[in-house]
Amino acid sequence: MRIYEDLRVVQARLALLQSAIAVVLALLAGSFWHSQVVRGKYYKDLAENNRNRSVPIAAPRGPLLDRKGRILVENRPSFNIVVAPEHLEDVDLTITRLASVLRMGEAQIRERLARREDLYRAVVVKEDAPAEDVAALEARRLELPDVSVDVVPLRSYPLAAAAAHSLGRVGEVTDRQLRLDDFAGLGPGALVGQAGLELRYNRNLMGHDGERRLVVNSRGREVAEIRRVSPVPGPSLTLTIDEDLQIVTERAFHGRAGSAVALDPETGEILAMTSTPAYDPNQFSSGIEASAWSRLTSDPDTPLMNRVIQGQYVPGSTFKIVMAAAALEEEVITPQTTFYCPGYLSIYGNVFRCHKPAGHGVVALHQALAQSCNVFFYQVGVRLEIERIAKWAQLFGLGAPTGIDLPHEAPGLVPSPEWKLRTQRVPWYGGETVSVSIGQGQVNVTPLQMARVAGVIASGGRLAQPHLVKAIGGQTIAYPAPQPIGLRPETIAAIRSGMRAVVEEHGSGWRAQLPEIQIAGKTGSAQVVARAHLAQHPSSAALQPHGWFIAFAPVDHPRIALAVLVEHGGSGSAAAAPVAREILEQFFFGARGAPRSAVAAGAD
């Protein structure tokens, strides 16, 4: 019996041992299954990347060309300092040595290394390194074996600030952008468009990066190149801009703040666009310093803002073009209707002044436009009322984005009783209509919108789609045909006659006159403070009105329409009309000073 009792003890212990062995074997099997099946790809990639390394080859962004094929934006070769972090034996020592060679802060290098998402991808620690940095690094290659130099294309803007707001700029993709669908598939450090056309057409311009597949040894040193996939450069963009006209448009401001845009009224092609003060986009190509960025963002003159599409201003007397069209179409007046201007209009318990204290006397539409008589248009506004004014302003394209192929366009504002009740919860008053009738009060426009207003009269009553890009990679882009807004030929003729008198009959825009070319225009002064406050501080430049001038030419066969705004210029006649004259002189006469035909002037 004792033998059997002893066997039971042995059998129990044996069963326990067998169970323990089974558990261990199960654990080993589970571990093998987890390593080879669940995490098999990870370990395979780890082993493969111990032997192979992928080095991206940046694709050059597509160049931007003007309407005649001249380069506006191109690429230049530059040197990037990169680190392969996965094989660093002493990270701290490498960072210390690298910071000394590149004259950078260690914290900046650590931050770059910490941002990497791909363990096996080299990290750029300094873009567009100068030749002395490259030479110093090559001289210490044995001390920094995991640091190398890549030659990459870098964006170059030959015009510098002259077309910065339309062409845009590039920069390293931000964390916010990486979360957007438009930047899907990109990683930290990617160079993308950040403003202007560079942003709007970013995906078109980027092309496709290439790749070098390398064999490396156990220390990460390159042994051989297995494969090379060449990058595919981005396609070129052919723009509607004329380089010569763009340069002259920039210079015509002579350092003053403002904006100007010129377009073809028949097609909507933007011939020149400038916003001043501007910035040099070359600063951003290799990464702008924090101090320089801070200066740009805190500058009270807002050089980063594109005033042509983002500046929202009171249009002043340039709005009288819209008023005249509305009044004629609604049959509130005829071209022969006259009003008496004694220098003021007393209505709704207020006195509304004309800019000429002595008054203009009896005036019809032609004289009212030529001399910019406020009282005439006060009378027109009272008869139209705000609802019909708002209707025609919207038909002219005001109060909504134009749809130009640039990001972040402002809509402006066309006020109405519904808008005021919705936003301010108070009713509309008749006195507000009187102010709106001369382009004051709550109405706000962008310079591009006012260039389109001039373009509507120039094109015979059609509203064109403004755009900057003619073709992508040689493929012409089709834009919507200009749409009629419902103006009768006699309305167009009456307004054209009055606008021609503004320039050609010693009206308020006489400073825009050119020999041999008849110009139609309209001046305007947009108040920034109340007249009483300005009278108390007449010498304060910041309180002076903005000067407007919109125009088209030649009068009979228009090939160009434009809007000029000089901020705090005092008046459109003195400040904006001379700027327009320089732009039109370049367009029609060119650098040689020889007159060109209207058809030739508008051709490529």
Coordinates of C-alpha atoms in Angstrom, one line a residue:
M1 CA 0.0 0.0 0.0
R2 CA 2.9 2.3 0.8
I3 CA 4.3 1.8 -2.7
Y4 CA 1.0 2.9 -4.2
E5 CA 0.8 5.9 -1.9
D6 CA 4.3 6.9 -2.9
L7 CA 3.4 6.6 -6.6
R8 CA 0.4 8.9 -6.2
V9 CA 2.7 11.6 -4.8
V10 CA 5.1 11.1 -7.7
Q11 CA 2.2 11.1 -10.2
A12 CA 0.8 14.4 -8.8
R13 CA 4.2 16.1 -9.0
L14 CA 4.7 14.8 -12.5
A15 CA 1.2 16.1 -13.5
L16 CA 2.1 19.5 -12.0
L17 CA 5.4 19.5 -13.9
Q18 CA 3.7 18.6 -17.1
S19 CA 1.2 21.4 -16.6
A20 CA 4.0 23.8 -16.0
I21 CA 5.8 22.7 -19.1
A22 CA 2.6 23.0 -21.1
V23 CA 2.1 26.5 -19.9
V24 CA 5.7 27.5 -20.7
L25 CA 5.3 25.9 -24.2
A26 CA 2.0 27.7 -24.7
L27 CA 3.6 31.0 -23.6
L28 CA 6.5 30.4 -26.0
A29 CA 4.2 29.5 -28.8
G30 CA 2.1 32.6 -28.1
S31 CA 5.3 34.7 -28.0
F32 CA 6.5 33.3 -31.3
W33 CA 3.1 33.8 -32.8
H34 CA 3.0 37.4 -31.5
S35 CA 6.5 38.1 -32.8
Q36 CA 6.2 36.4 -36.2
V37 CA 2.5 37.1 -37.0
V38 CA 1.2 40.0 -35.0
R39 CA 4.4 42.1 -35.1
G40 CA 6.1 40.3 -38.0
K41 CA 6.0 43.3 -40.3
Y42 CA 7.5 45.5 -37.6
Y43 CA 10.5 43.3 -37.0
K44 CA 10.9 42.7 -40.7
D45 CA 10.9 46.4 -41.3
L46 CA 13.3 46.8 -38.4
A47 CA 15.7 44.2 -39.8
E48 CA 15.3 45.6 -43.3
N49 CA 16.0 49.2 -42.1
N50 CA 19.1 48.0 -40.4
R51 CA 20.3 47.0 -43.8
N52 CA 18.4 49.4 -46.2
R53 CA 17.7 53.1 -45.9
S54 CA 15.4 55.2 -48.0
V55 CA 16.5 58.8 -48.7
P56 CA 13.9 61.0 -50.3
I57 CA 14.8 63.3 -53.3
A58 CA 12.8 66.5 -53.2
A59 CA 10.9 67.3 -56.3
P60 CA 11.4 70.8 -57.6
R61 CA 8.2 72.9 -57.5
G62 CA 6.9 74.0 -60.8
P63 CA 8.0 77.5 -62.0
L64 CA 5.6 80.4 -62.3
L65 CA 5.8 82.3 -65.6
D66 CA 4.3 85.6 -66.7
R67 CA 1.9 85.8 -69.7
K68 CA 4.9 86.1 -72.1
G69 CA 6.8 83.1 -70.6
R70 CA 9.2 85.1 -68.4
I71 CA 10.2 83.6 -65.1
L72 CA 8.4 85.1 -62.0
V73 CA 9.2 82.2 -59.6
E74 CA 11.9 79.5 -60.0
N75 CA 14.1 77.2 -58.0
R76 CA 17.7 77.4 -57.1
P77 CA 20.0 74.7 -55.6
S78 CA 20.6 74.9 -51.8
F79 CA 22.2 72.7 -49.1
N80 CA 20.3 71.0 -46.3
I81 CA 22.1 69.6 -43.3
V82 CA 20.5 66.3 -42.4
V83 CA 20.9 63.7 -39.6
A84 CA 20.2 59.9 -39.7
P85 CA 19.1 59.5 -36.1
E86 CA 18.5 55.8 -35.8
H87 CA 22.2 54.9 -35.7
L88 CA 23.4 57.7 -33.5
E89 CA 25.7 56.2 -30.8
D90 CA 25.9 59.3 -28.7
V91 CA 23.1 61.7 -29.4
D92 CA 24.2 64.4 -26.9
L93 CA 27.7 64.4 -28.2
T94 CA 26.5 64.6 -31.9
I95 CA 24.1 67.5 -31.1
T96 CA 26.9 69.4 -29.2
R97 CA 29.4 69.0 -32.1
L98 CA 26.8 69.8 -34.7
A99 CA 25.6 72.9 -32.9
S100 CA 29.2 74.2 -32.8
V101 CA 29.8 73.5 -36.5
L102 CA 26.5 75.1 -37.6
R103 CA 26.4 77.9 -35.1
M104 CA 23.0 76.8 -33.9
G105 CA 21.4 76.3 -30.5
E106 CA 21.4 72.8 -29.2
A107 CA 17.7 73.1 -28.3
Q108 CA 16.8 73.9 -31.9
I109 CA 18.5 70.7 -33.1
R110 CA 16.8 68.6 -30.4
E111 CA 13.4 70.1 -31.3
R112 CA 14.0 69.1 -35.0
L113 CA 15.0 65.5 -34.0
A114 CA 12.0 65.2 -31.6
R115 CA 9.5 66.1 -34.3
R116 CA 10.3 63.2 -36.6
E117 CA 7.6 60.6 -37.2
D118 CA 9.5 58.1 -39.2
L119 CA 12.3 56.5 -37.1
Y120 CA 14.3 55.7 -40.3
R121 CA 14.0 59.0 -42.2
A122 CA 16.8 61.5 -42.1
V123 CA 15.9 64.8 -40.3
V124 CA 16.7 68.2 -41.7
V125 CA 18.3 70.3 -39.0
K126 CA 19.3 73.3 -41.1
E127 CA 17.9 74.4 -44.5
D128 CA 19.8 76.5 -47.1
A129 CA 23.1 76.2 -45.2
P130 CA 25.8 78.6 -46.4
A131 CA 28.9 77.2 -48.1
E132 CA 31.1 77.8 -45.1
D133 CA 28.8 75.5 -43.0
V134 CA 29.1 72.8 -45.7
A135 CA 32.8 73.1 -45.8
A136 CA 33.1 72.9 -42.0
L137 CA 30.9 69.9 -41.9
E138 CA 32.9 68.1 -44.6
A139 CA 36.1 68.8 -42.7
R140 CA 34.7 67.1 -39.6
R141 CA 33.0 64.2 -41.3
L142 CA 34.8 61.6 -39.2
E143 CA 33.5 63.2 -36.0
L144 CA 29.9 63.4 -37.4
P145 CA 29.5 60.2 -39.5
D146 CA 25.7 60.3 -39.3
V147 CA 25.4 63.9 -40.6
S148 CA 25.3 64.5 -44.3
V149 CA 24.5 67.3 -46.8
D150 CA 21.6 67.1 -49.3
V151 CA 21.3 69.3 -52.4
V152 CA 17.7 70.4 -52.7
P153 CA 15.8 72.9 -54.8
L154 CA 14.8 76.1 -53.0
R155 CA 12.2 78.6 -54.1
S156 CA 13.4 81.9 -55.6
Y157 CA 11.4 85.1 -56.3
P158 CA 13.3 87.4 -58.7
L159 CA 10.7 90.2 -58.3
A160 CA 11.1 90.1 -54.5
A161 CA 8.3 92.2 -53.0
A162 CA 6.9 93.5 -56.3
A163 CA 4.4 90.6 -56.6
A164 CA 4.6 89.0 -53.2
H165 CA 0.9 88.9 -52.5
S166 CA -0.2 87.4 -55.7
L167 CA 2.7 84.9 -56.2
G168 CA 2.7 84.0 -52.5
R169 CA 5.4 82.2 -50.5
V170 CA 6.4 78.8 -49.3
G171 CA 7.4 77.5 -45.9
E172 CA 7.6 74.3 -43.8
V173 CA 4.2 72.7 -43.4
T174 CA 2.6 73.5 -40.0
D175 CA 1.0 71.1 -37.5
R176 CA -2.4 72.6 -38.3
Q177 CA -1.9 72.0 -42.0
L178 CA -0.9 68.4 -41.5
R179 CA -4.4 67.8 -40.1
L180 CA -6.1 69.1 -43.2
D181 CA -7.1 67.0 -46.2
D182 CA -5.3 69.4 -48.6
F183 CA -2.0 68.3 -47.1
A184 CA -2.7 64.7 -46.6
G185 CA 0.3 62.4 -47.1
L186 CA 2.9 65.0 -46.2
G187 CA 5.2 64.7 -43.2
P188 CA 6.8 67.3 -40.9
G189 CA 9.5 69.3 -42.8
A190 CA 7.7 69.3 -46.1
L191 CA 7.9 72.5 -48.1
V192 CA 4.4 73.8 -49.1
G193 CA 2.7 76.9 -50.2
Q194 CA 1.7 79.3 -47.4
A195 CA 0.1 82.2 -49.3
G196 CA -1.0 83.4 -52.7
L197 CA -0.8 81.2 -55.8
E198 CA 1.8 79.0 -54.0
L199 CA -0.9 78.0 -51.6
R200 CA -3.9 78.0 -54.0
Y201 CA -2.1 75.7 -56.5
N202 CA 0.2 73.9 -54.0
R203 CA -0.7 70.3 -55.0
N204 CA -0.2 71.2 -58.7
L205 CA 3.2 72.8 -58.1
M206 CA 4.6 70.1 -55.7
G207 CA 5.3 67.4 -58.2
H208 CA 6.3 63.9 -56.8
D209 CA 9.4 63.3 -54.7
G210 CA 12.0 60.7 -55.8
E211 CA 13.9 58.2 -53.7
R212 CA 17.3 56.7 -53.2
R213 CA 17.3 53.2 -51.7
L214 CA 20.7 52.5 -50.0
V215 CA 22.4 49.5 -48.4
V216 CA 24.0 50.4 -45.1
N217 CA 26.3 48.5 -42.8
S218 CA 25.7 47.8 -39.1
R219 CA 26.8 51.4 -38.2
G220 CA 24.5 53.0 -40.7
R221 CA 27.2 53.9 -43.2
E222 CA 26.2 53.8 -46.9
V223 CA 27.6 50.8 -48.7
A224 CA 25.8 50.8 -52.1
E225 CA 22.8 52.3 -53.8
I226 CA 20.2 49.7 -54.7
R227 CA 17.7 51.9 -56.6
R228 CA 17.1 55.5 -57.5
V229 CA 13.7 56.9 -58.5
S230 CA 14.0 60.3 -60.0
P231 CA 11.7 63.0 -58.8
V232 CA 8.9 64.4 -61.1
P233 CA 9.0 68.2 -61.1
G234 CA 5.8 70.1 -60.7
P235 CA 4.3 71.6 -63.8
S236 CA 4.7 75.2 -64.6
L237 CA 1.9 77.8 -64.1
T238 CA 1.5 80.4 -66.8
L239 CA 0.0 83.5 -65.3
T240 CA -2.0 86.3 -66.7
I241 CA 0.4 88.9 -65.1
D242 CA 2.7 91.0 -67.3
E243 CA 6.1 91.3 -65.6
D244 CA 6.8 94.9 -66.9
L245 CA 3.4 96.2 -65.9
Q246 CA 3.7 94.5 -62.5
I247 CA 7.0 96.2 -61.8
V248 CA 5.7 99.6 -62.9
T249 CA 2.6 99.2 -60.8
E250 CA 4.7 98.6 -57.7
R251 CA 7.0 101.5 -58.3
A252 CA 4.1 103.9 -59.1
F253 CA 3.2 104.1 -55.4
H254 CA 6.6 105.5 -54.5
G255 CA 6.7 103.9 -51.1
R256 CA 3.1 104.9 -50.1
A257 CA 0.7 102.3 -48.7
G258 CA -2.1 101.2 -51.0
S259 CA -3.0 98.8 -53.7
A260 CA -3.8 98.6 -57.4
V261 CA -5.1 95.9 -59.7
A262 CA -5.4 96.0 -63.5
L263 CA -7.4 93.5 -65.5
D264 CA -8.7 92.7 -69.0
P265 CA -12.4 93.6 -68.8
E266 CA -13.3 91.1 -71.6
T267 CA -11.7 88.1 -70.0
G268 CA -11.0 88.9 -66.3
E269 CA -7.3 88.2 -66.7
I270 CA -5.3 90.0 -64.0
L271 CA -2.5 92.0 -65.8
A272 CA -0.9 93.4 -62.6
M273 CA -1.7 93.3 -58.9
T274 CA 0.2 95.0 -56.1
S275 CA -0.3 95.6 -52.4
T276 CA 2.1 97.9 -50.6
P277 CA 3.9 97.7 -48.2
A278 CA 4.8 94.2 -49.0
Y279 CA 7.4 91.6 -47.9
D280 CA 10.2 89.7 -49.6
P281 CA 9.0 86.0 -50.0
N282 CA 12.6 85.0 -50.4
Q283 CA 12.8 85.4 -46.6
F284 CA 10.5 82.4 -46.2
S285 CA 12.1 79.9 -48.6
S286 CA 14.7 78.7 -46.2
G287 CA 12.8 79.3 -43.0
I288 CA 12.2 82.7 -41.6
E289 CA 13.8 83.7 -38.3
A290 CA 11.4 84.1 -35.4
S291 CA 12.4 87.7 -34.9
A292 CA 11.8 88.6 -38.5
W293 CA 8.4 86.9 -38.4
S294 CA 7.5 88.7 -35.3
R295 CA 8.3 92.0 -36.9
L296 CA 6.1 91.2 -40.0
T297 CA 3.1 90.1 -37.9
S298 CA 3.3 93.1 -35.5
D299 CA 3.9 95.7 -38.1
P300 CA 1.0 98.2 -38.0
D301 CA 1.3 98.7 -41.8
T302 CA 0.3 95.0 -42.2
P303 CA 2.7 94.0 -45.0
L304 CA 1.4 90.4 -45.0
M305 CA -2.1 91.5 -46.0
N306 CA -3.1 91.5 -49.6
R307 CA -5.0 94.8 -49.7
V308 CA -6.3 94.1 -53.2
I309 CA -8.5 91.2 -52.1
Q310 CA -8.5 91.5 -48.3
G311 CA -8.6 95.3 -47.7
Q312 CA -12.2 96.4 -47.2
Y313 CA -12.7 100.1 -47.7
V314 CA -15.5 102.6 -48.1
P315 CA -15.6 103.2 -51.9
G316 CA -16.3 106.9 -51.7
S317 CA -17.4 108.6 -55.0
T318 CA -16.3 105.6 -57.1
F319 CA -19.6 104.1 -55.9
K320 CA -21.5 106.7 -58.0
I321 CA -20.9 104.5 -61.0
V322 CA -23.2 101.9 -59.4
M323 CA -25.7 104.6 -58.4
A324 CA -25.8 106.0 -61.9
A325 CA -26.4 102.6 -63.4
A326 CA -29.1 101.7 -60.9
A327 CA -30.9 105.1 -61.3
L328 CA -30.9 104.8 -65.1
E329 CA -32.1 101.2 -65.2
E330 CA -34.8 101.8 -62.6
E331 CA -35.9 104.9 -64.5
V332 CA -35.5 107.1 -61.5
I333 CA -33.6 109.6 -63.7
T334 CA -32.7 110.0 -67.4
P335 CA -29.3 111.3 -68.6
Q336 CA -31.0 114.7 -69.0
T337 CA -32.5 114.9 -65.4
T338 CA -31.1 117.8 -63.5
F339 CA -30.8 118.6 -59.8
Y340 CA -29.8 121.9 -58.2
C341 CA -26.7 121.8 -56.0
P342 CA -26.4 124.7 -53.6
G343 CA -23.5 122.9 -51.7
Y344 CA -25.7 120.9 -49.4
L345 CA -29.0 118.9 -49.0
S346 CA -31.1 119.3 -46.0
I347 CA -33.2 116.1 -45.5
Y348 CA -34.3 113.7 -42.7
G349 CA -33.4 116.4 -40.1
N350 CA -29.7 116.5 -41.2
V351 CA -27.6 118.6 -43.5
F352 CA -25.5 116.6 -46.0
R353 CA -22.7 118.5 -47.6
C354 CA -21.3 118.5 -51.1
H355 CA -17.5 118.6 -51.4
K356 CA -17.8 122.0 -53.1
P357 CA -19.1 124.4 -50.5
A358 CA -20.4 126.9 -53.1
G359 CA -22.2 124.1 -54.9
H360 CA -22.3 123.0 -58.6
G361 CA -25.5 124.7 -59.5
V362 CA -27.8 122.9 -61.9
V363 CA -26.2 119.6 -63.0
A364 CA -27.3 116.6 -65.0
L365 CA -25.6 113.1 -64.9
H366 CA -22.7 114.0 -67.2
Q367 CA -21.6 116.9 -65.1
A368 CA -22.4 115.1 -61.8
L369 CA -20.0 112.3 -62.7
A370 CA -17.3 114.7 -64.1
Q371 CA -17.4 117.0 -61.1
S372 CA -18.4 114.3 -58.6
C373 CA -21.4 116.3 -57.3
N374 CA -22.6 114.8 -54.0
V375 CA -25.9 116.6 -53.9
F376 CA -26.9 115.1 -57.3
F377 CA -26.4 111.6 -56.0
Y378 CA -28.0 112.3 -52.6
Q379 CA -31.1 113.1 -54.6
V380 CA -30.7 109.9 -56.7
G381 CA -30.2 107.8 -53.5
V382 CA -33.4 109.2 -51.9
R383 CA -35.4 108.2 -55.0
L384 CA -33.9 104.8 -55.4
E385 CA -34.0 103.8 -51.7
I386 CA -31.7 101.3 -50.2
E387 CA -33.3 98.1 -51.5
R388 CA -32.7 99.0 -55.1
I389 CA -29.2 100.3 -54.4
A390 CA -28.3 97.0 -52.7
K391 CA -29.8 95.1 -55.6
W392 CA -27.7 96.8 -58.2
A393 CA -24.5 96.8 -56.1
Q394 CA -24.8 93.1 -55.8
L395 CA -25.3 92.8 -59.6
F396 CA -22.0 94.7 -60.0
G397 CA -20.4 92.0 -57.9
L398 CA -20.1 93.9 -54.6
G399 CA -20.8 92.3 -51.3
A400 CA -19.4 88.9 -52.2
P401 CA -16.0 87.4 -53.1
T402 CA -15.1 87.7 -56.8
G403 CA -13.9 84.1 -56.9
I404 CA -10.3 85.0 -57.9
D405 CA -7.9 82.1 -57.6
L406 CA -6.3 83.3 -54.4
P407 CA -7.0 82.2 -50.9
H408 CA -8.7 84.2 -48.1
E409 CA -10.6 86.8 -50.2
A410 CA -12.8 89.2 -48.3
P411 CA -16.4 89.7 -49.4
G412 CA -16.9 93.4 -48.6
L413 CA -20.4 94.5 -47.5
V414 CA -23.5 95.9 -49.3
P415 CA -25.8 97.1 -46.5
S416 CA -29.5 96.5 -46.5
P417 CA -32.4 96.8 -44.0
E418 CA -32.4 93.0 -43.6
W419 CA -28.6 93.0 -42.9
K420 CA -28.9 95.8 -40.3
L421 CA -31.9 94.2 -38.5
R422 CA -30.0 90.8 -38.4
T423 CA -26.7 92.2 -37.2
Q424 CA -27.6 95.2 -35.2
R425 CA -31.3 94.5 -34.3
V426 CA -32.3 98.1 -35.3
P427 CA -34.2 99.4 -38.3
W428 CA -32.7 101.2 -41.3
Y429 CA -33.0 105.0 -41.4
G430 CA -33.3 107.2 -44.5
G431 CA -30.3 109.2 -43.6
E432 CA -28.2 106.1 -44.0
T433 CA -29.3 105.8 -47.6
V434 CA -28.1 109.3 -48.3
S435 CA -24.6 108.4 -47.0
V436 CA -24.5 105.1 -49.0
S437 CA -25.5 107.0 -52.2
I438 CA -22.1 108.6 -52.3
G439 CA -20.2 105.5 -51.2
Q440 CA -20.0 106.3 -47.5
G441 CA -21.6 104.7 -44.5
Q442 CA -21.6 101.0 -44.0
V443 CA -20.8 99.9 -47.6
N444 CA -17.4 98.3 -48.0
V445 CA -15.5 97.0 -51.0
T446 CA -12.2 95.6 -52.1
P447 CA -10.0 97.2 -54.8
L448 CA -10.5 94.1 -57.0
Q449 CA -14.3 94.5 -56.7
M450 CA -14.0 98.1 -57.8
A451 CA -11.8 97.1 -60.8
R452 CA -14.6 94.8 -61.8
V453 CA -17.1 97.7 -61.5
A454 CA -15.0 99.6 -64.0
G455 CA -14.7 96.5 -66.1
V456 CA -18.5 96.1 -66.3
I457 CA -18.8 99.5 -67.9
A458 CA -15.8 98.9 -70.1
S459 CA -17.1 95.5 -71.4
G460 CA -20.6 96.7 -72.2
G461 CA -22.3 95.5 -69.1
R462 CA -20.7 92.1 -68.5
L463 CA -19.2 90.9 -65.2
A464 CA -16.0 88.8 -65.8
Q465 CA -14.4 86.2 -63.6
P466 CA -11.0 87.6 -62.4
H467 CA -8.1 85.1 -62.4
L468 CA -4.3 84.9 -62.4
V469 CA -3.5 81.5 -63.9
K470 CA -3.9 81.0 -67.7
A471 CA -2.5 77.4 -67.9
I472 CA -1.1 74.6 -65.9
G473 CA 1.6 72.6 -67.6
G474 CA 0.6 73.9 -70.9
Q475 CA -3.1 73.0 -70.4
T476 CA -5.2 76.1 -70.7
I477 CA -7.8 76.6 -68.0
A478 CA -11.4 77.3 -69.0
Y479 CA -13.1 80.1 -67.0
P480 CA -16.8 81.1 -67.1
A481 CA -17.7 83.5 -69.8
P482 CA -18.5 87.1 -68.6
Q483 CA -22.1 87.4 -67.6
P484 CA -24.4 90.3 -68.5
I485 CA -25.8 92.1 -65.5
G486 CA -28.8 93.6 -67.4
L487 CA -27.5 97.1 -68.4
R488 CA -29.0 98.7 -71.5
P489 CA -26.7 100.1 -74.1
E490 CA -27.9 103.7 -73.5
T491 CA -27.1 103.3 -69.8
I492 CA -23.6 102.2 -70.7
A493 CA -23.2 105.1 -73.1
A494 CA -24.3 107.7 -70.6
I495 CA -22.0 106.4 -67.9
R496 CA -19.0 106.1 -70.3
S497 CA -19.6 109.7 -71.4
G498 CA -19.5 110.9 -67.8
M499 CA -16.5 108.8 -66.9
R500 CA -14.6 110.1 -70.0
A501 CA -15.4 113.7 -68.8
V502 CA -13.8 112.9 -65.4
V503 CA -10.5 112.6 -67.1
E504 CA -10.7 114.3 -70.5
E505 CA -12.8 117.3 -69.8
H506 CA -10.8 118.7 -66.8
G507 CA -12.9 116.7 -64.4
S508 CA -11.6 115.4 -61.0
G509 CA -9.4 112.8 -62.7
W510 CA -7.5 115.0 -65.1
R511 CA -4.2 113.9 -63.7
A512 CA -4.6 110.5 -65.3
Q513 CA -4.6 112.0 -68.9
L514 CA -2.4 110.4 -71.5
P515 CA -1.6 111.7 -75.0
E516 CA -3.4 109.8 -77.8
I517 CA -5.3 107.6 -75.4
Q518 CA -8.8 108.5 -74.2
I519 CA -9.3 107.4 -70.6
A520 CA -12.6 107.0 -68.7
G521 CA -12.4 107.2 -64.9
K522 CA -13.9 108.1 -61.6
T523 CA -12.1 109.5 -58.5
G524 CA -13.2 109.0 -54.9
S525 CA -12.2 109.9 -51.4
A526 CA -13.1 107.5 -48.6
Q527 CA -13.3 109.1 -45.2
V528 CA -11.6 107.3 -42.3
V529 CA -12.9 109.7 -39.6
A530 CA -15.7 112.2 -39.3
R531 CA -15.1 115.5 -41.1
A532 CA -15.3 117.5 -37.8
H533 CA -12.5 115.4 -36.3
L534 CA -10.4 115.8 -39.4
A535 CA -10.9 119.5 -39.3
Q536 CA -9.5 119.5 -35.7
H537 CA -6.4 117.6 -36.8
P538 CA -5.7 118.6 -40.5
S539 CA -2.0 117.8 -40.4
S540 CA -2.5 114.2 -39.2
A541 CA -1.6 111.9 -42.2
A542 CA -3.3 108.9 -40.5
L543 CA -6.6 110.7 -40.5
Q544 CA -6.6 111.7 -44.2
P545 CA -9.1 110.0 -46.5
H546 CA -8.1 107.2 -48.7
G547 CA -7.8 108.2 -52.4
W548 CA -9.5 106.1 -55.0
F549 CA -9.4 106.1 -58.8
I550 CA -11.0 103.5 -61.1
A551 CA -10.7 103.6 -64.9
F552 CA -10.7 101.9 -68.2
A553 CA -9.1 102.7 -71.6
P554 CA -9.3 103.4 -74.4
V555 CA -12.9 104.6 -74.1
D556 CA -14.1 103.3 -77.4
H557 CA -12.4 99.9 -77.3
P558 CA -11.4 99.2 -73.7
R559 CA -8.4 96.8 -73.2
I560 CA -7.7 97.5 -69.6
A561 CA -9.7 98.3 -66.4
L562 CA -8.1 99.2 -63.1
A563 CA -8.6 100.3 -59.6
V564 CA -6.1 102.3 -57.5
L565 CA -6.3 103.0 -53.8
V566 CA -3.7 105.2 -52.0
E567 CA -4.3 104.9 -48.2
H568 CA -4.5 108.2 -46.5
G569 CA -3.7 109.9 -49.8
G570 CA -6.2 112.7 -49.2
S571 CA -8.1 112.6 -52.5
G572 CA -8.4 110.3 -55.5
S573 CA -7.6 113.2 -57.8
A574 CA -4.3 114.1 -56.2
A575 CA -3.1 110.7 -55.0
A576 CA -4.6 107.8 -57.0
A577 CA -5.0 109.3 -60.5
P578 CA -1.3 109.9 -61.0
V579 CA -0.6 106.3 -60.0
A580 CA -3.1 105.1 -62.6
R581 CA -1.5 107.3 -65.2
E582 CA 1.9 105.6 -64.7
I583 CA 0.2 102.2 -65.0
L584 CA -1.7 103.1 -68.1
E585 CA 1.4 104.7 -69.6
Q586 CA 3.3 101.5 -69.3
F587 CA 0.5 99.5 -70.7
F588 CA 0.0 101.6 -73.8
F589 CA 3.4 103.0 -74.4
G590 CA 5.8 100.4 -72.9
A591 CA 9.4 101.1 -71.8
R592 CA 10.3 102.5 -75.2
G593 CA 7.8 105.4 -74.9
A594 CA 6.4 104.6 -78.4
P595 CA 2.6 104.4 -78.6
R596 CA 1.1 101.0 -79.2
S597 CA -2.3 100.2 -80.7
A598 CA -5.1 99.2 -78.4
V599 CA -5.2 95.7 -79.8
A600 CA -1.4 95.3 -79.5
A601 CA -1.5 96.7 -76.0
G602 CA -3.8 94.0 -74.8
A603 CA -2.2 91.1 -76.6
D604 CA 0.5 88.8 -75.3

